[in-house]
Coordinates of C-alpha atoms in Angstrom, one line a residue:
Chain A
M424 CA 98.3 110.9 104.4
S425 CA 100.7 109.0 106.5
P426 CA 100.3 106.0 108.8
A427 CA 101.1 108.3 111.7
S428 CA 98.1 110.4 110.8
H429 CA 95.4 107.9 111.7
R430 CA 97.1 106.9 114.9
D431 CA 95.9 110.2 116.3
E432 CA 92.5 109.8 114.9
S433 CA 89.5 108.8 116.9
P434 CA 88.8 105.1 116.9
D435 CA 85.2 106.1 116.2
R436 CA 86.2 106.9 112.6
L437 CA 87.6 103.5 112.2
Y438 CA 84.4 102.1 113.6
T439 CA 82.4 104.1 111.2
L440 CA 84.5 103.0 108.2
T441 CA 83.6 99.4 108.8
G442 CA 79.9 100.0 109.5
G443 CA 80.5 98.9 113.0
R444 CA 81.6 95.4 112.0
T445 CA 84.5 94.1 113.9
R446 CA 85.7 91.1 112.0
S447 CA 86.1 90.2 108.4
A448 CA 84.4 87.0 107.2
P449 CA 86.5 84.0 108.0
D450 CA 86.0 82.5 104.6
A451 CA 87.7 85.5 103.0
P452 CA 91.2 85.3 104.3
F453 CA 93.2 88.1 102.9
D454 CA 96.9 87.5 103.3
L455 CA 99.2 90.4 103.6
V456 CA 100.4 89.6 100.1
T457 CA 97.1 88.6 98.5
L458 CA 97.0 90.6 95.3
V459 CA 93.8 92.6 94.9
V460 CA 92.5 93.5 91.4
A461 CA 89.6 95.8 90.8
E462 CA 86.8 94.4 88.7
S463 CA 84.8 97.6 88.4
E464 CA 85.3 101.4 88.5
A465 CA 84.7 103.6 91.5
A466 CA 81.2 104.9 91.4
P467 CA 79.7 108.2 92.7
G468 CA 78.2 107.7 96.2
M469 CA 80.5 104.9 97.0
Q470 CA 82.3 104.9 100.4
S471 CA 85.4 106.9 99.8
E472 CA 87.8 104.1 101.1
H473 CA 86.1 101.6 98.8
A474 CA 86.5 104.0 95.8
A475 CA 90.2 104.6 96.7
I476 CA 90.8 100.8 96.8
L477 CA 89.2 100.4 93.4
R478 CA 91.3 103.1 91.9
M479 CA 94.5 101.8 93.5
C480 CA 93.8 98.2 92.3
R481 CA 93.4 98.8 88.6
R482 CA 96.7 96.8 88.6
P483 CA 97.3 94.0 91.1
T484 CA 98.1 95.5 94.5
A485 CA 99.0 93.6 97.7
V486 CA 96.8 94.0 100.7
V487 CA 99.7 95.4 102.7
E488 CA 100.2 98.1 100.0
V489 CA 96.5 99.0 100.2
A490 CA 96.8 99.4 104.0
A491 CA 100.0 101.5 103.7
E492 CA 98.4 103.8 101.1
L493 CA 95.1 104.2 103.0
A494 CA 97.1 104.6 106.2
L495 CA 94.7 102.1 107.9
P496 CA 95.5 99.1 110.1
I497 CA 95.6 95.8 108.2
G498 CA 92.5 94.5 110.1
I499 CA 90.4 97.4 108.9
V500 CA 91.5 97.0 105.3
R501 CA 90.6 93.3 105.4
I502 CA 87.0 94.2 106.3
L503 CA 86.9 96.8 103.5
L504 CA 88.2 94.3 101.0
S505 CA 85.7 91.7 102.2
D506 CA 82.9 94.1 101.3
L507 CA 84.3 94.6 97.9
L508 CA 84.9 90.9 97.3
D509 CA 81.3 90.1 98.4
T510 CA 79.9 92.5 95.9
G511 CA 82.1 91.3 93.1
R512 CA 83.9 94.6 92.8
I513 CA 87.4 93.1 93.3
S514 CA 89.0 89.7 92.8
A515 CA 91.7 88.3 94.9
R516 CA 94.8 86.4 93.9
H517 CA 95.9 84.5 96.9
P518 CA 99.5 83.4 97.5
R519 CA 100.2 79.9 96.4
A520 CA 102.7 79.3 99.1
S521 CA 101.5 76.7 101.7
A522 CA 101.2 77.8 105.3
H523 CA 102.5 74.8 107.1
S524 CA 105.3 73.2 105.1
L525 CA 108.3 74.2 103.2
P526 CA 107.5 76.0 100.0
D527 CA 107.2 74.3 96.6
P528 CA 110.6 73.5 95.1
D529 CA 109.6 75.1 91.8
I530 CA 108.7 78.3 93.6
L531 CA 112.0 78.4 95.5
E532 CA 113.8 78.0 92.2
Q533 CA 111.9 80.8 90.7
V534 CA 112.7 83.0 93.7
L535 CA 116.3 82.2 93.3
V536 CA 116.4 82.9 89.6
G537 CA 114.6 86.2 90.2
L538 CA 117.0 87.3 92.9
R539 CA 120.0 86.4 90.9
N540 CA 118.7 88.5 88.0
L541 CA 118.3 91.6 90.2
Chain B
M163 CA 106.7 108.4 106.6
D164 CA 106.7 109.5 103.0
S165 CA 103.5 109.3 101.0
A166 CA 103.9 107.0 98.0
T167 CA 100.7 108.0 96.4
S168 CA 102.3 110.1 93.7
E169 CA 104.9 107.6 92.8
R170 CA 103.3 104.2 93.1
T171 CA 104.9 101.7 90.8
P172 CA 102.2 99.4 89.7
L173 CA 102.8 95.6 89.3
S174 CA 102.4 93.9 86.1
S175 CA 98.8 92.8 85.4
T176 CA 100.1 89.2 85.2
A177 CA 101.3 89.2 88.9
D178 CA 99.4 86.6 90.8
N179 CA 101.6 85.1 93.5
G180 CA 102.8 87.1 96.5
L181 CA 105.7 85.7 98.5
K182 CA 107.0 86.8 101.9
I183 CA 110.4 87.0 103.6
V184 CA 110.7 88.7 107.0
I185 CA 113.8 90.6 108.2
V186 CA 113.8 90.5 112.0
G187 CA 116.0 92.5 114.2
G188 CA 116.3 95.0 117.0
F189 CA 115.9 98.7 116.8
G190 CA 118.5 100.4 114.7
V191 CA 120.0 97.2 113.3
G192 CA 119.4 98.2 109.7
K193 CA 116.2 96.3 108.7
T194 CA 114.7 99.2 106.8
T195 CA 118.1 99.9 105.2
L196 CA 118.4 96.3 104.0
V197 CA 114.8 96.4 102.6
R198 CA 115.5 99.7 100.9
S199 CA 118.7 98.6 99.3
V200 CA 116.9 95.8 97.3
S201 CA 113.3 97.1 97.0
E202 CA 111.9 98.4 93.8
I203 CA 109.7 100.8 95.8
R204 CA 110.6 103.1 98.6
P205 CA 109.9 101.2 101.8
L206 CA 106.3 101.8 103.1
N207 CA 105.1 101.5 106.6
T208 CA 101.9 99.9 107.9
E209 CA 100.6 98.5 111.1
E210 CA 98.4 96.1 112.8
T211 CA 96.5 96.4 116.1
M212 CA 96.1 93.7 118.6
T213 CA 94.8 93.1 122.1
R214 CA 97.1 92.3 125.0
A215 CA 95.7 88.8 125.1
G216 CA 97.7 88.4 121.9
E217 CA 94.8 87.9 119.5
S218 CA 95.1 90.3 116.7
V219 CA 91.6 91.5 116.2
D220 CA 89.8 93.5 113.6
D221 CA 87.8 94.7 116.5
V222 CA 88.0 98.4 116.3
A223 CA 86.0 98.7 119.5
Q224 CA 89.1 97.4 121.3
I225 CA 91.0 100.4 120.2
H226 CA 89.1 102.2 122.9
T227 CA 90.6 100.1 125.6
K228 CA 94.1 100.2 126.9
T229 CA 94.5 96.5 126.3
S230 CA 95.2 97.1 122.6
T231 CA 98.6 97.9 121.2
T232 CA 100.0 98.5 117.8
V233 CA 102.9 97.0 115.9
A234 CA 104.3 98.8 112.9
F235 CA 106.4 97.3 110.2
D236 CA 108.1 98.4 107.0
F237 CA 108.0 96.6 103.8
G238 CA 109.5 96.7 100.3
R239 CA 108.9 94.7 97.1
I240 CA 110.9 92.9 94.4
T241 CA 109.2 91.7 91.2
L242 CA 110.8 88.4 90.5
D243 CA 109.1 87.5 87.2
A244 CA 105.8 87.9 85.4
H245 CA 104.0 86.0 88.2
N246 CA 105.9 86.1 91.4
V247 CA 106.3 89.2 93.6
L248 CA 108.5 89.0 96.7
Y249 CA 107.6 91.2 99.7
L250 CA 110.3 91.9 102.3
F251 CA 109.0 92.8 105.7
G252 CA 111.2 94.5 108.3
A253 CA 109.8 93.6 111.6
P254 CA 110.8 94.5 115.2
G255 CA 112.0 91.6 117.3
Q256 CA 110.4 92.7 120.6
E257 CA 108.0 90.5 122.5
R258 CA 104.7 92.0 121.5
F259 CA 105.4 91.6 117.8
W260 CA 105.5 87.8 118.1
F261 CA 101.9 87.6 119.1
L262 CA 101.1 88.7 115.5
W263 CA 103.5 86.3 113.7
D264 CA 100.9 83.6 112.8
R265 CA 98.4 86.1 111.7
L266 CA 100.6 88.2 109.5
F267 CA 103.5 86.0 108.5
S268 CA 102.1 82.5 108.1
G269 CA 103.3 81.2 104.8
T270 CA 106.5 83.2 105.0
L271 CA 109.3 81.5 103.0
G272 CA 111.9 82.2 105.7
A273 CA 113.4 84.8 107.9
V274 CA 116.7 86.8 108.1
V275 CA 117.8 87.7 111.6
L276 CA 119.8 90.9 111.2
V277 CA 122.2 91.4 114.1
D278 CA 124.7 94.0 115.3
T279 CA 127.7 92.2 116.6
R280 CA 128.0 94.9 119.3
R281 CA 124.6 93.9 120.6
L282 CA 124.3 90.2 120.0
A283 CA 122.0 89.7 123.1
D284 CA 119.3 91.7 121.3
S285 CA 118.9 88.8 118.9
W286 CA 118.4 86.0 121.4
Y287 CA 114.7 86.5 121.7
A288 CA 114.1 86.6 117.9
I289 CA 116.1 83.4 117.3
D290 CA 114.3 81.6 120.1
R291 CA 110.9 82.7 118.7
L292 CA 111.7 81.6 115.1
E293 CA 112.8 78.2 116.4
H294 CA 109.5 78.0 118.4
H295 CA 107.5 78.8 115.2
G296 CA 109.5 76.3 113.2
M297 CA 110.4 79.1 110.8
P298 CA 113.6 78.5 108.8
F299 CA 116.1 81.4 109.1
I300 CA 119.6 82.6 108.6
V301 CA 121.6 85.1 110.5
A302 CA 123.2 88.1 108.9
C303 CA 125.6 90.4 110.7
N304 CA 125.3 94.0 109.6
D305 CA 128.7 95.6 109.5
F306 CA 128.8 98.6 111.8
G307 CA 132.6 98.7 111.9
G308 CA 132.8 97.3 115.4
P309 CA 135.6 94.9 116.5
A310 CA 135.9 91.8 114.3
H311 CA 134.5 88.6 115.8
T312 CA 135.2 85.2 114.5
E313 CA 132.3 83.2 113.2
Q314 CA 132.8 80.8 116.0
E315 CA 132.5 83.6 118.6
I316 CA 129.3 84.8 117.1
R317 CA 127.8 81.3 116.8
E318 CA 128.6 80.7 120.5
A319 CA 127.2 84.0 121.6
L320 CA 124.0 83.4 119.7
D321 CA 123.9 79.7 120.6
L322 CA 123.4 79.1 116.9
A323 CA 123.1 75.6 115.5
D324 CA 125.8 74.6 113.0
H325 CA 123.4 74.1 110.1
V326 CA 122.1 77.7 110.3
P327 CA 124.0 79.9 107.8
L328 CA 125.7 82.9 109.3
V329 CA 126.8 85.7 106.9
E330 CA 128.2 89.1 107.1
C331 CA 126.6 92.0 105.2
D332 CA 126.5 95.7 104.6
A333 CA 122.7 96.4 104.6
R334 CA 123.3 99.7 102.6
D335 CA 124.8 97.7 99.7
R336 CA 122.4 96.3 97.2
S337 CA 124.6 93.3 96.1
S338 CA 125.4 92.5 99.7
S339 CA 121.7 92.5 100.7
K340 CA 120.9 90.5 97.6
Y341 CA 123.5 87.9 98.7
V342 CA 121.8 87.7 102.1
L343 CA 118.4 86.8 100.4
I344 CA 120.1 84.3 98.1
T345 CA 121.7 82.6 101.1
L346 CA 118.4 82.3 102.7
V347 CA 116.7 80.8 99.7
T348 CA 119.6 78.4 99.1
H349 CA 119.3 77.3 102.7
L350 CA 115.5 76.7 102.2
Q351 CA 116.3 74.5 99.2
R352 CA 118.8 72.5 101.2
L353 CA 116.2 72.0 104.0
Q354 CA 113.7 70.9 101.4
A355 CA 116.1 68.4 99.8
Q356 CA 116.8 67.0 103.3
A357 CA 113.1 66.7 104.0
R358 CA 112.5 65.0 100.7
S359 CA 115.3 62.4 101.2
L360 CA 114.0 61.7 104.7
R361 CA 110.6 61.0 103.2
E362 CA 112.1 58.7 100.6
T363 CA 114.1 56.8 103.2
R364 CA 110.9 56.2 105.2
A365 CA 108.9 55.1 102.2

């Protein structure tokens, strides 16, 4: 499945995926690079996108990677992840970087070391 | 776009801190090429939908209307160590993209403006927007074999402040792209040191 595939899809399908909800809960802010980890296995009868996320996130997987792999817009994926978080099926490792100031000096140093070791 | 399903490279189970750097530039300037040259995964593509009003909404009902539009972007990944994972986003510099900046790219460490010296004017808007958002950035000139310009000529054409680093690169080359990223992070460290000394002076 490619990102291009769902662009041609009916929006009705996206609407159905989220059970008609249009926004994710504001208290569950999934960043693009929040790492999602499955806390349970996919179960029979589960919505197929939920099951796919649980299989994908056996190891930490960024929100943006989940979106790319499911070929769904970020906003839709945030809603699906909120469902799974609310029911305890996933945990979320949010980025430590602060949103409104320069990043932590220790983090920058770690980034620099990591890049130099590439 | 290629499916990565069959060849997904999982992160270490200890990974717990995602970081972002955005590569901004016009169409065909080599953003995806740069991301690919340093990424540990083949660049993937994803997208976000927003309304014309500029608010990125999860409101799928809006997709019915013509006021919604879609912005697609590529990304790659670099595992830095057991905990830190750096995501590189190649993002278009056109106007509609910037409505999404705060929603998608808040918390970004910094940005690289990738420019083609044959089309410098394409970068004006991106530089203006980054300054507006207060996002630290550097400028990297991707070498397309055009006529050589002096650094001064490029700085003047871009109206670039002296403190903003300007480097040349070959986005196809891994070590060159790596150098671009290191230049950005070193610039961020310098900005941070300045901010710290300013705070100490005031204290």
